[in-house]
Amino acid sequence: LAELRRSMPRGVFSLSTVVRLSAQMLDAIEAVHDSGFLHRDIKPSNFAMGRGTGSASRTLYLLDFGLARQYTNAEGEVRPARPVAGFRGTVRYASRNAHANRELGRHDDLWSMFYMLVEFASGQLPWRRLKDKEQVGIHCVH
C-alpha cells in the first residue's frame, strides 16, 4: 500500500478508498488477534493488494509476521505484561506504548492502523520529519 499511495496524485487516497481499505485492514488485524497474536508492525508496506482481475485485485493482504507475538497462553488467557518489553515496530507508525517500551496489546495494532489511515487521507503524519524515536513518541497522538 505504501507504493500504491505514493503513486497517487498528491500522495493521498480518496476518502472512499480509505474507508474501504480500513474495513479490510480491520478484518485482517482482527483475524490475527483472533488467532492469539499481535502483529506489532502494522504499516503500509506490510499490506498488499491482490493481483489478477475482479475481486482478487481488490483484496487486501497483511504481510510480514516477523515481529508478531502470541499474547494468549494455551488456555486462551491474555499473558501477563512484562515490566519492560523493548521497542517493536516501525517508528513512524508505532503507538505511544511501543515508544515507551511497554508491553503491546491489541489496541496498539489499532493505533498503528489509525496512523496509517491519517497518512492515507492527508498524505502525511505530523511527525513525518522526525527521525529520533523519542521525539516521535512524544508527538504521537492517543
Tab-separated table of C-alpha atoms in Angstrom:
chain	number	residue	atom	x	y	z
A	1	LEU	CA	0.000	0.000	0.000
A	2	ALA	CA	2.912	2.369	0.612
A	3	GLU	CA	3.955	2.195	-3.031
A	4	LEU	CA	0.370	2.482	-4.240
A	5	ARG	CA	-0.251	5.609	-2.126
A	6	ARG	CA	2.923	7.270	-3.379
A	7	SER	CA	1.765	6.676	-6.958
A	8	MET	CA	-1.484	8.568	-6.351
A	9	PRO	CA	-1.894	12.234	-7.300
A	10	ARG	CA	-0.933	14.330	-4.252
A	11	GLY	CA	0.101	11.091	-2.490
A	12	VAL	CA	-3.320	10.516	-0.934
A	13	PHE	CA	-6.198	8.099	-1.371
A	14	SER	CA	-9.772	9.317	-1.756
A	15	LEU	CA	-11.894	9.192	1.385
A	16	SER	CA	-13.957	6.321	-0.054
A	17	THR	CA	-10.766	4.346	-0.743
A	18	VAL	CA	-9.535	4.991	2.808
A	19	VAL	CA	-12.859	3.730	4.199
A	20	ARG	CA	-12.777	0.581	2.044
A	21	LEU	CA	-9.144	-0.102	2.956
A	22	SER	CA	-9.846	0.456	6.646
A	23	ALA	CA	-12.568	-2.204	6.653
A	24	GLN	CA	-10.237	-4.775	5.092
A	25	MET	CA	-7.319	-3.784	7.344
A	26	LEU	CA	-9.524	-4.163	10.396
A	27	ASP	CA	-10.679	-7.608	9.224
A	28	ALA	CA	-7.066	-8.731	8.677
A	29	ILE	CA	-5.897	-7.435	12.057
A	30	GLU	CA	-8.909	-8.998	13.765
A	31	ALA	CA	-8.053	-12.378	12.217
A	32	VAL	CA	-4.517	-12.147	13.617
A	33	HIS	CA	-5.826	-11.163	17.053
A	34	ASP	CA	-8.449	-13.933	16.989
A	35	SER	CA	-5.552	-16.359	16.473
A	36	GLY	CA	-3.995	-15.106	19.715
A	37	PHE	CA	-1.266	-12.992	18.127
A	38	LEU	CA	-0.310	-9.326	17.923
A	39	HIS	CA	1.258	-8.175	14.664
A	40	ARG	CA	3.296	-5.336	16.259
A	41	ASP	CA	4.429	-3.853	12.930
A	42	ILE	CA	1.293	-2.527	11.250
A	43	LYS	CA	2.406	-0.182	8.448
A	44	PRO	CA	1.552	0.438	4.783
A	45	SER	CA	4.360	-1.703	3.380
A	46	ASN	CA	3.042	-4.700	5.341
A	47	PHE	CA	-0.224	-4.664	3.399
A	48	ALA	CA	-0.546	-5.647	-0.252
A	49	MET	CA	-3.371	-5.694	-2.755
A	50	GLY	CA	-4.215	-8.939	-4.527
A	51	ARG	CA	-3.315	-9.482	-8.135
A	52	GLY	CA	-5.477	-10.501	-11.031
A	53	THR	CA	-8.905	-9.399	-12.083
A	54	GLY	CA	-12.195	-8.885	-10.335
A	55	SER	CA	-12.452	-9.092	-6.561
A	56	ALA	CA	-8.972	-10.647	-6.227
A	57	SER	CA	-7.434	-7.342	-7.274
A	58	ARG	CA	-9.399	-5.561	-4.553
A	59	THR	CA	-8.463	-7.930	-1.706
A	60	LEU	CA	-6.024	-6.652	0.904
A	61	TYR	CA	-3.451	-8.971	2.496
A	62	LEU	CA	-1.489	-8.466	5.726
A	63	LEU	CA	2.185	-9.458	5.428
A	64	ASP	CA	5.378	-9.841	7.480
A	65	PHE	CA	4.800	-11.529	10.798
A	66	GLY	CA	8.445	-11.273	11.853
A	67	LEU	CA	7.616	-9.174	14.933
A	68	ALA	CA	4.366	-10.977	15.795
A	69	ARG	CA	3.987	-12.219	19.364
A	70	GLN	CA	1.478	-14.541	20.938
A	71	TYR	CA	-0.453	-12.591	23.542
A	72	THR	CA	-2.503	-15.511	24.870
A	73	ASN	CA	-1.479	-18.703	26.630
A	74	ALA	CA	-2.613	-22.240	25.745
A	75	GLU	CA	-5.902	-21.654	27.606
A	76	GLY	CA	-6.610	-18.513	25.583
A	77	GLU	CA	-5.970	-16.180	28.521
A	78	VAL	CA	-4.039	-12.954	27.997
A	79	ARG	CA	-0.442	-13.367	29.117
A	80	PRO	CA	0.767	-11.084	31.922
A	81	ALA	CA	2.591	-7.961	30.785
A	82	ARG	CA	6.364	-7.843	31.026
A	83	PRO	CA	7.718	-4.882	33.038
A	84	VAL	CA	9.838	-3.710	30.088
A	85	ALA	CA	9.118	-5.047	26.636
A	86	GLY	CA	11.561	-3.196	24.391
A	87	PHE	CA	10.634	-1.285	21.263
A	88	ARG	CA	8.926	-3.255	18.499
A	89	GLY	CA	7.511	-1.849	15.291
A	90	THR	CA	8.263	0.942	12.860
A	91	VAL	CA	8.937	4.323	14.457
A	92	ARG	CA	6.554	6.305	12.238
A	93	TYR	CA	3.530	4.051	12.897
A	94	ALA	CA	4.281	2.745	16.395
A	95	SER	CA	1.908	3.523	19.261
A	96	ARG	CA	2.932	5.554	22.284
A	97	ASN	CA	3.122	2.306	24.258
A	98	ALA	CA	5.707	0.984	21.809
A	99	HIS	CA	7.714	4.205	22.108
A	100	ALA	CA	7.566	3.882	25.909
A	101	ASN	CA	8.841	0.258	25.711
A	102	ARG	CA	5.625	-1.026	27.277
A	103	GLU	CA	4.042	-4.385	26.587
A	104	LEU	CA	1.862	-4.050	23.497
A	105	GLY	CA	-1.750	-5.114	23.239
A	106	ARG	CA	-4.347	-5.422	20.507
A	107	HIS	CA	-5.141	-1.724	20.768
A	108	ASP	CA	-1.562	-0.870	19.765
A	109	ASP	CA	-2.040	-2.591	16.398
A	110	LEU	CA	-5.177	-0.465	16.003
A	111	TRP	CA	-3.312	2.762	16.827
A	112	SER	CA	-0.804	1.893	14.112
A	113	MET	CA	-3.673	1.310	11.698
A	114	PHE	CA	-5.181	4.675	12.680
A	115	TYR	CA	-1.889	6.454	11.939
A	116	MET	CA	-1.835	4.735	8.537
A	117	LEU	CA	-5.355	5.938	7.762
A	118	VAL	CA	-4.451	9.512	8.699
A	119	GLU	CA	-1.464	9.331	6.365
A	120	PHE	CA	-3.558	7.768	3.583
A	121	ALA	CA	-6.144	10.565	3.778
A	122	SER	CA	-3.838	13.540	4.369
A	123	GLY	CA	-0.591	12.404	2.752
A	124	GLN	CA	1.500	12.784	5.886
A	125	LEU	CA	1.750	12.406	9.643
A	126	PRO	CA	2.648	15.393	11.833
A	127	TRP	CA	5.872	13.687	12.955
A	128	ARG	CA	6.975	12.546	9.485
A	129	ARG	CA	10.225	14.531	9.502
A	130	LEU	CA	11.320	13.486	12.983
A	131	LYS	CA	13.997	10.796	12.995
A	132	ASP	CA	14.599	10.362	16.722
A	133	LYS	CA	12.397	7.608	18.182
A	134	GLU	CA	11.849	9.501	21.438
A	135	GLN	CA	10.751	12.667	19.622
A	136	VAL	CA	8.269	10.724	17.506
A	137	GLY	CA	6.884	9.062	20.642
A	138	ILE	CA	6.260	12.459	22.224
A	139	HIS	CA	4.308	13.649	19.170
A	140	CYS	CA	2.160	10.517	18.658
A	141	VAL	CA	-1.479	11.228	19.403
A	142	HIS	CA	-3.512	8.970	21.702
